[in-house]
Short mmCIF file of C-alpha atoms in Angstrom, two decimals:
data_model
loop_
_atom_site.label_atom_id
_atom_site.label_comp_id
_atom_site.label_asym_id
_atom_site.label_seq_id
_atom_site.Cartn_x
_atom_site.Cartn_y
_atom_site.Cartn_z
CA UNK A 26 28.60 22.22 -28.15
CA UNK A 27 31.61 20.86 -29.70
CA UNK A 28 33.63 19.69 -26.84
CA UNK A 29 37.32 19.51 -28.17
CA UNK A 30 38.34 15.73 -26.84
CA UNK A 31 41.47 15.43 -29.29
CA UNK A 32 44.01 18.11 -28.71
CA UNK A 33 45.85 18.62 -31.67
CA UNK A 34 48.03 21.27 -30.62
CA UNK A 35 49.61 20.26 -27.63
CA UNK A 36 50.33 24.06 -26.65
CA UNK A 37 47.08 26.02 -27.58
CA UNK A 38 44.36 23.42 -27.76
CA UNK A 39 43.82 24.10 -31.41
CA UNK A 40 41.87 20.51 -32.47
CA UNK A 41 42.66 20.72 -36.18
CA UNK A 42 46.37 20.90 -35.87
CA UNK A 43 48.96 17.45 -35.36
CA UNK A 44 51.37 18.94 -32.90
CA UNK A 45 52.59 22.32 -32.05
CA UNK A 46 50.74 24.88 -34.77
CA UNK A 47 52.37 27.06 -36.87
CA UNK A 48 50.73 29.85 -34.32
CA UNK A 49 52.43 28.41 -31.62
CA UNK A 50 55.93 28.06 -33.09
CA UNK A 51 55.66 31.77 -34.14
CA UNK A 52 55.35 32.36 -30.32
CA UNK A 53 57.81 30.41 -29.10
CA UNK A 54 60.19 32.26 -32.41
CA UNK A 55 59.38 35.39 -30.15
CA UNK A 56 61.92 37.21 -28.20
CA UNK A 57 59.06 38.65 -25.83
CA UNK A 58 57.03 35.94 -25.50
CA UNK A 59 58.67 32.41 -25.85
CA UNK A 60 58.60 30.16 -22.49
CA UNK A 61 55.89 32.17 -20.82
CA UNK A 62 52.74 30.18 -21.31
CA UNK A 63 52.87 26.56 -20.61
CA UNK A 64 49.70 25.37 -22.59
CA UNK A 65 46.08 26.30 -22.67
CA UNK A 66 43.39 23.83 -22.47
CA UNK A 67 40.27 24.69 -23.81
CA UNK A 68 36.47 22.86 -23.57
CA UNK A 69 34.66 23.53 -26.43
CA UNK A 70 35.64 24.95 -30.08
CA UNK A 71 35.03 28.16 -30.65
CA UNK A 72 32.47 27.50 -34.13
CA UNK A 73 29.85 29.50 -36.12
CA UNK A 74 27.31 27.88 -32.64
CA UNK A 75 29.51 28.54 -29.97
CA UNK A 76 29.68 32.04 -31.68
CA UNK A 77 26.35 32.12 -31.27
CA UNK A 78 26.35 31.26 -27.36
CA UNK A 79 28.67 33.48 -26.58
CA UNK A 80 26.97 36.35 -27.86
CA UNK A 81 23.86 35.91 -25.95
CA UNK A 82 26.11 34.89 -22.61
CA UNK A 83 27.89 37.57 -22.61
CA UNK A 84 27.18 40.58 -24.96
CA UNK A 85 23.18 40.21 -24.47
CA UNK A 86 23.27 39.44 -20.82
CA UNK A 87 21.69 35.99 -20.57
CA UNK A 88 23.68 35.25 -17.83
CA UNK A 89 22.36 31.54 -16.72
CA UNK A 90 23.30 30.00 -20.01
CA UNK A 91 27.09 29.43 -18.19
CA UNK A 92 25.32 26.84 -16.22
CA UNK A 93 24.76 24.65 -19.89
CA UNK A 94 29.13 24.18 -19.26
CA UNK A 95 29.33 23.27 -16.14
CA UNK A 96 30.43 19.57 -15.93
CA UNK A 97 32.32 19.65 -19.27
CA UNK A 98 33.89 22.78 -17.48
CA UNK A 99 34.70 21.12 -14.33
CA UNK A 100 35.77 17.55 -16.02
CA UNK A 101 38.10 19.35 -18.62
CA UNK A 102 39.46 21.76 -15.70
CA UNK A 103 40.03 18.61 -13.56
CA UNK A 104 41.37 15.92 -16.17
CA UNK A 105 44.15 19.23 -17.19
CA UNK A 106 45.17 21.12 -13.77
CA UNK A 107 44.04 18.71 -10.83
CA UNK A 108 47.80 18.16 -9.88
CA UNK A 109 48.92 21.82 -10.86
CA UNK A 110 48.62 23.41 -7.08
CA UNK A 111 48.29 26.58 -9.08
CA UNK A 112 45.97 29.61 -7.75
CA UNK A 113 43.53 30.28 -10.64
CA UNK A 114 43.54 34.01 -11.61
CA UNK A 115 41.00 36.24 -12.97
CA UNK A 116 41.11 37.94 -16.59
CA UNK A 117 40.61 41.86 -15.63
CA UNK A 118 37.99 43.76 -17.14
CA UNK A 119 37.67 47.23 -17.12
CA UNK A 120 34.96 49.03 -15.08
CA UNK A 121 33.53 50.63 -18.23
CA UNK A 122 33.07 46.81 -19.28
CA UNK A 123 32.16 45.90 -16.22
CA UNK A 124 29.67 48.25 -16.08
CA UNK A 125 28.25 47.26 -19.59
CA UNK A 126 28.36 43.29 -19.08
CA UNK A 127 27.31 42.91 -15.62
CA UNK A 128 29.65 40.36 -15.06
CA UNK A 129 33.67 39.26 -15.44
CA UNK A 130 33.10 36.34 -17.50
CA UNK A 131 36.39 34.86 -16.42
CA UNK A 132 35.21 35.00 -12.58
CA UNK A 133 31.96 33.05 -13.90
CA UNK A 134 33.69 30.55 -14.96
CA UNK A 135 35.92 30.58 -11.79
CA UNK A 136 33.41 30.38 -9.71
CA UNK A 137 32.01 27.19 -11.54
CA UNK A 138 35.24 25.86 -11.04
CA UNK A 139 34.14 25.88 -7.62
CA UNK A 140 37.64 28.18 -6.72
CA UNK A 141 38.35 31.51 -5.36
CA UNK A 142 39.99 33.58 -8.07
CA UNK A 143 43.47 35.80 -7.30
CA UNK A 144 43.87 39.15 -8.96
CA UNK A 145 46.57 39.58 -9.74
CA UNK A 146 46.02 42.05 -12.19
CA UNK A 147 44.48 45.64 -13.18
CA UNK A 148 44.03 46.76 -16.44
CA UNK A 149 45.32 49.79 -18.07
CA UNK A 150 43.04 50.26 -21.29
CA UNK A 151 39.29 49.70 -21.61
CA UNK A 152 39.54 49.31 -25.62
CA UNK A 153 37.88 45.46 -26.56
CA UNK A 154 39.95 42.74 -27.76
CA UNK A 155 37.32 41.45 -30.28
CA UNK A 156 37.33 44.88 -32.00
CA UNK A 157 41.26 44.22 -33.26
CA UNK A 158 42.10 42.36 -35.33
CA UNK A 159 44.93 40.30 -34.78
CA UNK A 160 47.78 42.08 -36.64
CA UNK A 161 46.57 45.06 -33.98
CA UNK A 162 46.68 42.48 -31.32
CA UNK A 163 49.93 41.53 -31.85
CA UNK A 164 50.99 45.32 -31.69
CA UNK A 165 49.11 46.60 -29.25
CA UNK A 166 51.21 47.32 -25.76
CA UNK A 167 49.95 45.58 -22.65
CA UNK A 168 46.94 46.52 -21.36
CA UNK A 169 47.74 45.01 -17.96
CA UNK A 170 49.62 45.46 -14.70
CA UNK A 171 50.56 43.68 -12.50
CA UNK A 172 49.53 44.19 -8.93
CA UNK A 173 50.65 41.62 -6.46
CA UNK A 174 53.74 39.07 -6.38
CA UNK A 175 53.59 35.66 -7.04
CA UNK A 176 55.63 32.42 -5.49
CA UNK A 177 53.64 29.36 -6.92
CA UNK A 178 52.11 27.86 -10.55
CA UNK A 179 49.08 30.26 -11.83
CA UNK A 180 45.81 29.39 -14.46
CA UNK A 181 44.73 32.00 -16.07
CA UNK A 182 41.01 31.23 -17.07
CA UNK A 183 39.10 33.64 -19.87
CA UNK A 184 36.47 32.92 -22.20
CA UNK A 185 37.99 32.67 -25.87
CA UNK A 186 41.70 31.52 -26.49
CA UNK A 187 41.71 33.54 -30.38
CA UNK A 188 45.21 35.05 -30.67
CA UNK A 189 46.56 34.15 -27.47
CA UNK A 190 47.69 37.41 -26.91
CA UNK A 191 45.68 38.29 -23.78
CA UNK A 192 47.05 35.23 -22.05
CA UNK A 193 51.15 35.77 -23.09
CA UNK A 194 50.50 39.36 -21.96
CA UNK A 195 49.59 37.94 -18.25
CA UNK A 196 51.74 35.14 -18.29
CA UNK A 197 54.83 37.43 -19.38
CA UNK A 198 54.13 39.71 -16.62
CA UNK A 199 53.28 36.65 -13.98
CA UNK A 200 57.26 35.17 -15.68
CA UNK A 201 58.77 38.24 -15.15
CA UNK A 202 58.13 38.09 -11.35
CA UNK A 203 59.03 35.12 -10.81
CA UNK A 204 56.10 32.79 -11.09
CA UNK A 205 57.60 29.00 -12.41
CA UNK A 206 54.49 28.43 -14.51
CA UNK A 207 51.88 29.64 -16.12
CA UNK A 208 48.97 27.90 -17.97
CA UNK A 209 45.70 28.93 -19.16
CA UNK A 210 42.07 27.56 -19.34
CA UNK A 211 39.74 28.72 -21.67
CA UNK A 212 35.97 28.13 -22.16
CA UNK A 213 36.69 28.05 -25.81
CA UNK A 214 39.27 27.39 -28.49
#
């Protein structure tokens, strides 16, 4: 596993960028998503080895693999978010996906951090984001709905930051409801 020790892009946590990356520049030019996400911090680079680990953990039911990430996840989270004072929010799965997988990967990471997760959202669609291409993800409607009020900062916790669409969908809902700051924390970037 390749830890991200040197953050290249301070917005998304991409390792191979120098300053704000092209993708984050485009997000900040969007009329809808500009300014909704403060930053993403990721623990590991999503390389070929990481893809194998994720496949075993998330799709083949080897849940115990998450324990291998514990120390790095806890250290990275506390380095970046210890003083933020935020609620930690779970990314909802569809009922079908939860039944197939048997666990919510976002909630598993939150439990590993030792926090109680906050259910701010529900999911309206069941189609997997991972089955969509970048363009399809960007053009898709928001599959989430905010189901409770929010007053303080929030950290969204997920397993993988790929395009950033999922966290921006959720961040937009939180910001529209008056959330002062939204961050995200992911296992992989």
